[in-house]
Amino acid sequence: MKKIILLTVACLLLSMVFVGCSTEDTAGETDTTATAATSDTPASSDEPASSDEPASSDEKPAASDEEPENSKEEPEISKEEPENSKEEPETSVEPETSVEPETSVEPETSVEPETSVEPETSVEPETSVEPETSVEPETSVEPETSVEPETSVEPETSAEPETSVEPETSVEPETSVEPETSAPAVDPEEPPHVHAYNAEDKCEHCGEDYVDIGLVFELQDTTYQLKKYTGTEKIVIVPSKYKGLEVTAVANQAFEYCSVTDVILPDTVTSIGYYAFYDCRKLTNISIPSGVTTIGYNAFASCKALESITLPDSLSEISVSLFANCKALKSIHIPNGVASIGNSAFKNCTGLIEVIVPASVTSIGVSTFEGCSLLTNVSIAEGMLSIGQKAFFNCVALETVTLPSSVETLGVRAFGSCTALTTVSLGNGLLSIGNFAFEGCNLLTSLDFRSISVVWDAVSKTASWYAGSVIKTVVCLDGTVKVGF
């Protein structure tokens, strides 16, 4: 705006100067014409119009010619003077320029209210309304707290009660409303999810009616045994009571070939029959009650998805082929109350890595761990008396074996085909070694015998005990005995 006003004032000044100049030019021309007319009058005896053409006075005397020429020159000089006088006004016209009243009329310019109306420009409040820009609080949400202008309107910001209205979060009563879960803790020893149905088919714990899911019970004097499962449920919970009487046994082949994944047995069960869960290929979890004393042979054989199982301390033996072909089984805890491990009990458990045999076990049967191709660690406690035929046959990952001094008998091919075996330590209680005991152990070149050579010589063995092996020496406490000589 200021520039426009200045340009307007400059244009007005220039127009005034131009008008003044043009007026003076007109006046100067008038003066020049008048002077010329006056100077030409004496010589106008000729033609008045010839005053413009001095060259036409050639025929006149030279002297008379000079005067008019001089008199002519004077008007020309008088002409120049007005031109000079003209120029001076432009320069001296500075009064009008200095008349800067109109310039100094800068009241209109100084009327800088409109120019100083820079509030519109300086109305940078909208630009400087940088609160909205500085309202970067929304990113650094802290400004909304610190942006206390709008936040000072702190209804919306202080409306954080909605956030702090953490009552809905703290409304954890719905979560803490765990009464229904914690409610059925009627019998502390009974899992809350195991029903006990009375004679009226009502659960003694929760009052629910008996629901038939395919469990078939058979009366045995004063108790029931689970005879058969014919249902399709994947997860099966066996009740502790049926018709008011305890369920104490799972019959032979009760779940054989079933597609169950989880089975929960009540604490009232004391025995599980043979083939009870045979070939349940999808079974991954089963709880065996602490009161179980016997589990029949092949009870869990070929349960190929079963990875782990906990056996109760009340168990007295691990029966024949109990876990045979359980290929996913990785570890097994043998309870301290077990006295014997039956034939093929863990045969072909190709996922089994470690076995710890407690001191209560006195014998390992035929082919007990045969074909356990990943078995790398075997720990046998003092108390073991005999290791059966092919007990560890074809355990191709087994590298080291230490037999306790209590072991008396080592069966035929007990460690046959253990191709990775490099070290075997035998105890001083050894009485006999079966034929081909280390057949196929191609890395085993020597045995350690923790007694003197005389005791080694007394051990019952035939010439075939080392047949099929590369054993050359037996290292005794008092020296080395050569083999085959």
Short mmCIF file of C-alpha atoms in Angstrom, two decimals:
data_model
loop_
_atom_site.label_atom_id
_atom_site.label_comp_id
_atom_site.label_asym_id
_atom_site.label_seq_id
_atom_site.Cartn_x
_atom_site.Cartn_y
_atom_site.Cartn_z
CA MET A 1 0.00 0.00 0.00
CA LYS A 2 2.83 2.35 0.88
CA LYS A 3 4.45 1.83 -2.51
CA ILE A 4 1.18 2.52 -4.32
CA ILE A 5 0.69 5.77 -2.39
CA LEU A 6 4.28 6.90 -3.11
CA LEU A 7 3.92 6.07 -6.80
CA THR A 8 0.66 8.04 -6.92
CA VAL A 9 2.27 11.10 -5.29
CA ALA A 10 5.27 10.87 -7.67
CA CYS A 11 2.96 10.75 -10.67
CA LEU A 12 1.08 13.83 -9.42
CA LEU A 13 4.36 15.71 -8.97
CA LEU A 14 5.60 14.78 -12.42
CA SER A 15 2.32 15.82 -14.02
CA MET A 16 2.49 19.18 -12.22
CA VAL A 17 6.08 19.72 -13.36
CA PHE A 18 5.12 18.78 -16.91
CA VAL A 19 2.22 21.22 -16.90
CA GLY A 20 4.49 23.96 -15.55
CA CYS A 21 7.12 23.27 -18.20
CA SER A 22 4.61 23.27 -21.02
CA THR A 23 3.20 26.59 -19.79
CA GLU A 24 6.67 28.14 -19.67
CA ASP A 25 7.47 26.77 -23.15
CA THR A 26 4.37 28.46 -24.50
CA ALA A 27 5.26 31.70 -22.76
CA GLY A 28 8.83 31.49 -24.07
CA GLU A 29 7.70 30.91 -27.62
CA THR A 30 5.35 33.89 -27.33
CA ASP A 31 8.21 36.06 -26.07
CA THR A 32 10.49 34.87 -28.86
CA THR A 33 7.89 35.56 -31.49
CA ALA A 34 7.28 39.01 -30.08
CA THR A 35 10.98 39.77 -30.01
CA ALA A 36 11.46 38.48 -33.50
CA ALA A 37 8.62 40.64 -34.72
CA THR A 38 10.13 43.66 -33.08
CA SER A 39 13.60 43.03 -34.51
CA ASP A 40 12.28 42.31 -37.98
CA THR A 41 10.18 45.45 -38.22
CA PRO A 42 12.98 47.86 -39.33
CA ALA A 43 14.06 45.54 -42.09
CA SER A 44 10.56 44.66 -43.06
CA SER A 45 10.67 47.10 -45.93
CA ASP A 46 10.87 44.03 -47.99
CA GLU A 47 8.54 41.22 -47.32
CA PRO A 48 7.45 40.47 -43.76
CA ALA A 49 7.60 36.68 -44.25
CA SER A 50 11.20 36.83 -45.41
CA SER A 51 12.33 37.36 -41.84
CA ASP A 52 12.60 33.63 -41.68
CA GLU A 53 15.01 33.51 -44.60
CA PRO A 54 17.99 35.86 -43.97
CA ALA A 55 19.87 34.37 -46.94
CA SER A 56 17.60 36.28 -49.34
CA SER A 57 19.30 39.63 -48.45
CA ASP A 58 22.39 38.79 -50.58
CA GLU A 59 21.96 41.78 -52.85
CA LYS A 60 22.06 44.30 -49.99
CA PRO A 61 25.23 46.04 -48.83
CA ALA A 62 27.40 44.09 -46.47
CA ALA A 63 27.29 46.68 -43.76
CA SER A 64 23.55 46.92 -43.71
CA ASP A 65 23.42 43.16 -43.68
CA GLU A 66 25.47 42.73 -40.55
CA GLU A 67 23.19 44.73 -38.36
CA PRO A 68 20.11 42.81 -39.11
CA GLU A 69 22.09 39.59 -38.74
CA ASN A 70 23.34 40.78 -35.39
CA SER A 71 19.89 41.93 -34.53
CA LYS A 72 18.75 38.50 -35.47
CA GLU A 73 21.35 36.82 -33.44
CA GLU A 74 20.22 38.71 -30.42
CA PRO A 75 16.74 37.34 -30.56
CA GLU A 76 18.23 33.91 -30.95
CA ILE A 77 20.27 34.63 -27.87
CA SER A 78 17.12 35.92 -26.29
CA LYS A 79 15.62 32.66 -27.36
CA GLU A 80 18.32 30.70 -25.71
CA GLU A 81 17.85 32.68 -22.58
CA PRO A 82 14.29 31.68 -22.26
CA GLU A 83 15.37 28.10 -22.87
CA ASN A 84 17.92 28.56 -20.14
CA SER A 85 15.32 30.28 -18.14
CA LYS A 86 13.21 27.29 -18.92
CA GLU A 87 15.76 24.89 -17.73
CA GLU A 88 16.21 26.84 -14.61
CA PRO A 89 12.58 26.55 -13.73
CA GLU A 90 12.89 22.78 -14.02
CA THR A 91 15.82 22.98 -11.69
CA SER A 92 14.40 25.87 -9.76
CA VAL A 93 11.07 24.24 -10.03
CA GLU A 94 12.40 22.49 -7.03
CA PRO A 95 10.21 24.74 -5.05
CA GLU A 96 7.40 22.56 -6.27
CA THR A 97 9.57 19.55 -5.56
CA SER A 98 10.63 21.15 -2.37
CA VAL A 99 7.02 22.03 -2.18
CA GLU A 100 7.07 18.69 -0.76
CA PRO A 101 3.98 19.57 0.95
CA GLU A 102 2.30 17.07 -1.28
CA THR A 103 5.25 14.79 -0.80
CA SER A 104 5.34 15.87 2.74
CA VAL A 105 1.68 15.47 2.34
CA GLU A 106 2.89 12.21 3.60
CA PRO A 107 0.24 12.55 6.08
CA GLU A 108 -1.53 10.36 3.60
CA THR A 109 1.67 8.39 3.35
CA SER A 110 2.31 8.92 6.98
CA VAL A 111 -1.27 8.06 7.17
CA GLU A 112 0.55 4.92 7.73
CA PRO A 113 -2.33 3.68 9.56
CA GLU A 114 -3.35 1.99 6.34
CA THR A 115 0.26 1.09 5.64
CA SER A 116 0.88 0.48 9.25
CA VAL A 117 -2.31 -1.37 8.88
CA GLU A 118 0.31 -3.98 8.69
CA PRO A 119 -1.73 -5.68 11.23
CA GLU A 120 -3.17 -7.45 8.22
CA THR A 121 0.38 -8.39 7.30
CA SER A 122 1.45 -8.40 10.89
CA VAL A 123 -1.85 -10.03 11.36
CA GLU A 124 0.63 -12.73 11.60
CA PRO A 125 -1.43 -13.89 14.41
CA GLU A 126 -2.97 -16.17 11.83
CA THR A 127 0.54 -17.04 10.68
CA SER A 128 1.95 -16.53 14.12
CA VAL A 129 -1.08 -18.40 15.18
CA GLU A 130 1.72 -20.81 15.46
CA PRO A 131 -0.08 -22.34 18.31
CA GLU A 132 -1.72 -24.47 15.68
CA THR A 133 1.73 -25.06 14.17
CA SER A 134 3.29 -25.31 17.56
CA VAL A 135 0.28 -27.36 18.31
CA GLU A 136 2.72 -30.10 17.61
CA PRO A 137 1.47 -31.22 20.92
CA GLU A 138 -0.79 -33.62 19.16
CA THR A 139 2.40 -35.41 18.15
CA SER A 140 4.22 -34.78 21.40
CA VAL A 141 0.93 -35.10 23.11
CA GLU A 142 2.57 -33.39 26.04
CA PRO A 143 1.78 -30.00 24.49
CA GLU A 144 -1.88 -30.68 24.88
CA THR A 145 -1.04 -30.68 28.49
CA SER A 146 1.41 -27.75 28.09
CA VAL A 147 -0.59 -26.04 25.31
CA GLU A 148 -2.40 -24.69 28.18
CA PRO A 149 -4.08 -22.04 26.07
CA GLU A 150 -6.45 -24.46 24.49
CA THR A 151 -5.59 -26.81 27.24
CA SER A 152 -6.32 -24.02 29.61
CA VAL A 153 -9.75 -24.63 28.25
CA GLU A 154 -8.80 -27.78 29.97
CA PRO A 155 -12.18 -29.22 29.81
CA GLU A 156 -11.14 -31.28 26.81
CA THR A 157 -7.56 -31.87 27.94
CA SER A 158 -8.41 -32.17 31.54
CA ALA A 159 -11.16 -34.27 30.19
CA GLU A 160 -8.48 -36.88 30.64
CA PRO A 161 -10.75 -38.37 33.14
CA GLU A 162 -11.95 -40.44 30.21
CA THR A 163 -8.42 -41.78 30.02
CA SER A 164 -7.94 -41.62 33.71
CA VAL A 165 -11.39 -43.02 33.86
CA GLU A 166 -9.44 -46.16 34.36
CA PRO A 167 -12.32 -47.47 36.24
CA GLU A 168 -13.17 -49.50 33.16
CA THR A 169 -9.66 -50.91 33.29
CA SER A 170 -9.74 -51.07 37.02
CA VAL A 171 -13.15 -52.56 36.56
CA GLU A 172 -11.19 -55.72 36.92
CA PRO A 173 -14.01 -57.12 38.88
CA GLU A 174 -15.04 -58.93 35.70
CA THR A 175 -11.59 -60.51 35.64
CA SER A 176 -11.50 -60.91 39.37
CA VAL A 177 -14.95 -62.37 39.07
CA GLU A 178 -13.17 -65.66 39.23
CA PRO A 179 -15.56 -67.11 41.65
CA GLU A 180 -16.89 -69.60 39.14
CA THR A 181 -13.38 -70.96 38.55
CA SER A 182 -12.36 -70.85 42.19
CA ALA A 183 -15.77 -72.01 43.35
CA PRO A 184 -15.47 -75.75 42.89
CA ALA A 185 -12.62 -76.13 45.35
CA VAL A 186 -14.83 -78.36 47.48
CA ASP A 187 -12.42 -81.27 47.63
CA PRO A 188 -8.82 -79.98 47.70
CA GLU A 189 -7.48 -83.34 46.54
CA GLU A 190 -9.99 -83.69 43.71
CA PRO A 191 -9.41 -81.69 40.53
CA PRO A 192 -12.35 -79.28 40.29
CA HIS A 193 -13.16 -80.41 36.77
CA VAL A 194 -13.59 -84.10 37.70
CA HIS A 195 -17.20 -84.97 38.41
CA ALA A 196 -18.43 -87.44 41.04
CA TYR A 197 -21.92 -88.64 40.14
CA ASN A 198 -24.22 -90.01 42.81
CA ALA A 199 -26.99 -92.58 42.43
CA GLU A 200 -29.28 -89.87 41.02
CA ASP A 201 -26.69 -88.99 38.36
CA LYS A 202 -26.01 -85.62 39.97
CA CYS A 203 -22.47 -84.37 40.52
CA GLU A 204 -21.71 -84.17 44.21
CA HIS A 205 -19.51 -81.12 43.61
CA CYS A 206 -21.39 -78.90 41.21
CA GLY A 207 -24.85 -80.48 41.01
CA GLU A 208 -24.69 -80.97 37.25
CA ASP A 209 -26.53 -83.85 35.67
CA TYR A 210 -24.58 -86.74 34.24
CA VAL A 211 -23.90 -86.34 30.53
CA ASP A 212 -23.26 -89.45 28.48
CA ILE A 213 -20.24 -88.80 26.25
CA GLY A 214 -19.64 -92.45 25.36
CA LEU A 215 -18.09 -93.77 28.58
CA VAL A 216 -19.22 -97.31 29.32
CA PHE A 217 -18.85 -98.46 32.94
CA GLU A 218 -18.87 -101.99 34.33
CA LEU A 219 -19.67 -102.89 37.93
CA GLN A 220 -16.95 -104.79 39.81
CA ASP A 221 -18.35 -105.78 43.22
CA THR A 222 -18.49 -102.40 44.96
CA THR A 223 -16.67 -100.30 42.39
CA TYR A 224 -16.86 -99.50 38.71
CA GLN A 225 -14.27 -99.85 36.01
CA LEU A 226 -14.27 -97.89 32.77
CA LYS A 227 -15.01 -100.68 30.33
CA LYS A 228 -14.92 -98.81 27.01
CA TYR A 229 -14.96 -95.43 25.41
CA THR A 230 -17.19 -95.17 22.35
CA GLY A 231 -17.54 -91.42 22.03
CA THR A 232 -16.02 -88.87 19.69
CA GLU A 233 -14.83 -86.24 22.17
CA LYS A 234 -11.15 -85.35 21.88
CA ILE A 235 -10.79 -84.40 25.54
CA VAL A 236 -12.16 -86.95 27.98
CA ILE A 237 -12.58 -86.44 31.71
CA VAL A 238 -13.36 -89.66 33.57
CA PRO A 239 -15.56 -89.09 36.67
CA SER A 240 -14.38 -90.29 40.07
CA LYS A 241 -17.81 -91.75 40.83
CA TYR A 242 -20.56 -93.31 38.79
CA LYS A 243 -23.97 -94.17 40.30
CA GLY A 244 -22.51 -93.27 43.69
CA LEU A 245 -19.64 -95.80 43.47
CA GLU A 246 -15.98 -95.04 42.83
CA VAL A 247 -14.35 -95.65 39.45
CA THR A 248 -11.14 -97.52 40.32
CA ALA A 249 -9.89 -99.07 37.07
CA VAL A 250 -9.47 -98.54 33.35
CA ALA A 251 -10.16 -101.89 31.69
CA ASN A 252 -8.06 -103.64 29.06
CA GLN A 253 -8.30 -101.96 25.63
CA ALA A 254 -10.68 -99.30 26.99
CA PHE A 255 -9.37 -96.55 24.66
CA GLU A 256 -7.61 -98.73 22.09
CA TYR A 257 -7.37 -97.04 18.65
CA CYS A 258 -9.28 -93.96 19.86
CA SER A 259 -8.58 -90.49 18.45
CA VAL A 260 -8.54 -88.75 21.84
CA THR A 261 -5.92 -86.05 22.49
CA ASP A 262 -6.26 -85.58 26.26
CA VAL A 263 -7.43 -87.95 28.98
CA ILE A 264 -7.83 -87.01 32.63
CA LEU A 265 -8.18 -89.87 35.08
CA PRO A 266 -9.51 -89.39 38.63
CA ASP A 267 -7.41 -90.07 41.72
CA THR A 268 -9.65 -93.04 42.53
CA VAL A 269 -8.08 -95.09 39.72
CA THR A 270 -5.47 -97.63 40.90
CA SER A 271 -4.94 -99.81 37.81
CA ILE A 272 -4.77 -99.47 34.03
CA GLY A 273 -5.23 -102.61 31.92
CA TYR A 274 -3.16 -103.90 29.03
CA TYR A 275 -3.57 -102.18 25.66
CA ALA A 276 -5.71 -99.58 27.50
CA PHE A 277 -4.52 -96.73 25.24
CA TYR A 278 -2.82 -98.75 22.52
CA ASP A 279 -2.30 -96.93 19.24
CA CYS A 280 -4.01 -93.72 20.32
CA ARG A 281 -1.96 -91.86 17.74
CA LYS A 282 -3.23 -88.38 18.63
CA LEU A 283 -2.83 -88.70 22.38
CA THR A 284 -0.52 -85.93 23.62
CA ASN A 285 -1.39 -85.64 27.30
CA ILE A 286 -2.54 -88.05 29.97
CA SER A 287 -2.51 -87.72 33.74
CA ILE A 288 -1.81 -90.87 35.65
CA PRO A 289 -3.09 -90.65 39.24
CA SER A 290 -0.69 -90.98 42.14
CA GLY A 291 -2.47 -94.10 43.42
CA VAL A 292 -1.87 -96.25 40.31
CA THR A 293 0.17 -99.34 41.19
CA THR A 294 -0.07 -101.37 37.96
CA ILE A 295 -0.16 -100.56 34.26
CA GLY A 296 -0.62 -103.47 31.85
CA TYR A 297 1.68 -104.32 28.96
CA ASN A 298 1.40 -102.29 25.78
CA ALA A 299 -0.88 -99.87 27.62
CA PHE A 300 0.62 -96.84 25.79
CA ALA A 301 2.41 -98.60 22.95
CA SER A 302 2.33 -96.83 19.57
CA CYS A 303 1.02 -93.56 21.02
CA LYS A 304 3.13 -91.77 18.46
CA ALA A 305 2.25 -88.20 19.48
CA LEU A 306 2.96 -88.66 23.20
CA GLU A 307 5.99 -86.50 24.12
CA SER A 308 6.14 -86.86 27.89
CA ILE A 309 4.44 -88.66 30.73
CA THR A 310 4.79 -88.68 34.49
CA LEU A 311 4.65 -92.01 36.22
CA PRO A 312 3.59 -92.13 39.89
CA ASP A 313 5.88 -93.22 42.70
CA SER A 314 3.34 -95.89 43.59
CA LEU A 315 4.17 -97.80 40.39
CA SER A 316 6.07 -101.04 41.08
CA GLU A 317 7.16 -101.98 37.58
CA ILE A 318 7.26 -100.79 33.99
CA SER A 319 5.61 -103.57 32.07
CA VAL A 320 6.51 -105.18 28.75
CA SER A 321 6.34 -102.84 25.75
CA LEU A 322 4.62 -100.21 27.88
CA PHE A 323 5.89 -97.32 25.69
CA ALA A 324 7.14 -99.25 22.67
CA ASN A 325 7.10 -97.23 19.44
CA CYS A 326 6.26 -93.97 21.18
CA LYS A 327 8.42 -92.13 18.67
CA ALA A 328 7.79 -88.62 20.03
CA LEU A 329 8.67 -89.48 23.64
CA LYS A 330 11.75 -87.41 24.56
CA SER A 331 12.26 -88.11 28.24
CA ILE A 332 10.93 -90.39 30.92
CA HIS A 333 11.11 -90.17 34.68
CA ILE A 334 11.31 -93.61 36.18
CA PRO A 335 9.98 -93.43 39.77
CA ASN A 336 12.14 -94.62 42.62
CA GLY A 337 9.64 -97.30 43.56
CA VAL A 338 9.98 -99.21 40.27
CA ALA A 339 11.83 -102.53 40.70
CA SER A 340 12.07 -103.69 37.09
CA ILE A 341 11.76 -102.45 33.54
CA GLY A 342 10.10 -105.00 31.26
CA ASN A 343 11.15 -106.32 27.87
CA SER A 344 10.89 -103.80 25.02
CA ALA A 345 9.42 -101.23 27.43
CA PHE A 346 10.95 -98.36 25.41
CA LYS A 347 11.81 -100.16 22.21
CA ASN A 348 12.03 -97.93 19.15
CA CYS A 349 11.38 -94.74 21.10
CA THR A 350 13.40 -92.92 18.47
CA GLY A 351 12.97 -89.51 20.13
CA LEU A 352 14.23 -90.58 23.55
CA ILE A 353 17.43 -88.72 24.47
CA GLU A 354 18.13 -89.43 28.12
CA VAL A 355 17.31 -92.17 30.64
CA ILE A 356 17.97 -92.07 34.37
CA VAL A 357 17.49 -95.41 36.10
CA PRO A 358 17.01 -95.09 39.89
CA ALA A 359 18.58 -97.34 42.54
CA SER A 360 15.29 -99.19 43.12
CA VAL A 361 15.50 -100.83 39.69
CA THR A 362 17.32 -104.17 39.78
CA SER A 363 16.86 -105.39 36.21
CA ILE A 364 16.50 -104.12 32.66
CA GLY A 365 14.74 -106.60 30.37
CA VAL A 366 15.33 -107.85 26.84
CA SER A 367 15.43 -105.13 24.17
CA THR A 368 14.27 -102.55 26.73
CA PHE A 369 15.92 -99.61 24.93
CA GLU A 370 16.59 -101.27 21.59
CA GLY A 371 16.42 -98.94 18.61
CA CYS A 372 16.47 -95.70 20.66
CA SER A 373 18.53 -94.02 17.97
CA LEU A 374 18.87 -90.62 19.71
CA LEU A 375 19.72 -91.93 23.16
CA THR A 376 23.00 -90.29 24.20
CA ASN A 377 22.97 -90.45 27.99
CA VAL A 378 22.23 -93.46 30.20
CA SER A 379 22.68 -93.22 33.95
CA ILE A 380 22.30 -96.42 35.93
CA ALA A 381 22.41 -96.22 39.72
CA GLU A 382 23.96 -98.73 42.12
CA GLY A 383 21.52 -101.56 42.81
CA MET A 384 21.16 -102.76 39.24
CA LEU A 385 21.84 -106.51 38.99
CA SER A 386 21.26 -107.55 35.41
CA ILE A 387 21.08 -105.98 31.96
CA GLY A 388 19.12 -108.14 29.56
CA GLN A 389 19.79 -109.39 26.08
CA LYS A 390 19.96 -106.59 23.49
CA ALA A 391 18.95 -104.11 26.20
CA PHE A 392 20.69 -101.23 24.36
CA PHE A 393 21.02 -102.84 20.96
CA ASN A 394 21.32 -100.44 18.05
CA CYS A 395 21.49 -97.31 20.18
CA VAL A 396 23.64 -95.68 17.52
CA ALA A 397 24.13 -92.34 19.32
CA LEU A 398 25.34 -93.80 22.60
CA GLU A 399 29.02 -92.98 23.19
CA THR A 400 29.79 -93.72 26.85
CA VAL A 401 28.46 -96.32 29.31
CA THR A 402 29.38 -96.77 32.95
CA LEU A 403 27.90 -99.80 34.69
CA PRO A 404 27.69 -99.80 38.50
CA SER A 405 29.63 -102.35 40.51
CA SER A 406 26.33 -104.02 41.47
CA VAL A 407 25.79 -105.32 37.91
CA GLU A 408 26.41 -109.06 37.80
CA THR A 409 25.10 -110.09 34.38
CA LEU A 410 25.53 -108.52 30.97
CA GLY A 411 23.25 -110.20 28.40
CA VAL A 412 23.89 -111.35 24.83
CA ARG A 413 24.38 -108.42 22.45
CA ALA A 414 23.52 -106.08 25.32
CA PHE A 415 25.35 -103.23 23.52
CA GLY A 416 25.46 -104.72 20.05
CA SER A 417 25.56 -102.33 17.07
CA CYS A 418 26.21 -99.27 19.21
CA THR A 419 28.35 -97.83 16.44
CA ALA A 420 29.30 -94.62 18.28
CA LEU A 421 30.34 -96.32 21.51
CA THR A 422 33.95 -95.53 22.46
CA THR A 423 34.12 -96.01 26.23
CA VAL A 424 32.72 -98.76 28.51
CA SER A 425 33.50 -99.06 32.20
CA LEU A 426 32.63 -102.36 33.95
CA GLY A 427 32.26 -102.76 37.73
CA ASN A 428 34.12 -105.22 39.95
CA GLY A 429 30.88 -107.13 40.71
CA LEU A 430 30.56 -108.49 37.16
CA LEU A 431 30.12 -112.27 37.04
CA SER A 432 29.23 -113.05 33.43
CA ILE A 433 29.27 -111.53 29.92
CA GLY A 434 27.01 -112.87 27.16
CA ASN A 435 28.11 -113.68 23.61
CA PHE A 436 28.52 -110.83 21.13
CA ALA A 437 28.00 -108.37 23.96
CA PHE A 438 29.74 -105.61 21.94
CA GLU A 439 29.20 -106.87 18.43
CA GLY A 440 29.38 -104.13 15.81
CA CYS A 441 30.90 -101.54 18.17
CA ASN A 442 33.52 -100.59 15.63
CA LEU A 443 34.99 -97.71 17.64
CA LEU A 444 35.38 -99.59 20.89
CA THR A 445 38.93 -100.97 21.09
CA SER A 446 39.36 -101.33 24.86
CA LEU A 447 37.35 -101.92 28.06
CA ASP A 448 37.97 -100.53 31.55
CA PHE A 449 37.56 -103.06 34.38
CA ARG A 450 37.51 -101.57 37.87
CA SER A 451 39.23 -104.48 39.52
CA ILE A 452 42.38 -106.55 39.22
CA SER A 453 43.20 -108.90 36.36
CA VAL A 454 42.58 -112.02 38.48
CA VAL A 455 38.96 -111.00 39.01
CA TRP A 456 38.62 -110.33 35.29
CA ASP A 457 39.86 -113.80 34.51
CA ALA A 458 37.20 -115.20 36.86
CA VAL A 459 34.35 -113.57 34.94
CA SER A 460 32.24 -116.19 33.13
CA LYS A 461 32.52 -115.71 29.39
CA THR A 462 32.97 -117.73 26.23
CA ALA A 463 35.37 -117.04 23.40
CA SER A 464 32.52 -115.30 21.56
CA TRP A 465 31.96 -112.53 24.12
CA TYR A 466 34.05 -110.10 22.02
CA ALA A 467 33.10 -111.62 18.64
CA GLY A 468 32.13 -109.08 16.03
CA SER A 469 33.97 -106.32 17.88
CA VAL A 470 37.41 -104.71 17.62
CA ILE A 471 38.23 -104.93 21.33
CA LYS A 472 41.93 -105.71 21.81
CA THR A 473 42.56 -105.04 25.49
CA VAL A 474 40.95 -104.87 28.93
CA VAL A 475 42.54 -102.36 31.26
CA CYS A 476 42.53 -103.61 34.87
CA LEU A 477 43.70 -101.88 38.02
CA ASP A 478 46.88 -103.90 38.06
CA GLY A 479 47.63 -104.00 34.35
CA THR A 480 46.33 -104.59 30.86
CA VAL A 481 44.96 -107.91 29.66
CA LYS A 482 45.09 -108.68 25.98
CA VAL A 483 41.98 -110.08 24.33
CA GLY A 484 42.11 -113.09 22.01
CA PHE A 485 45.54 -114.29 23.06
#
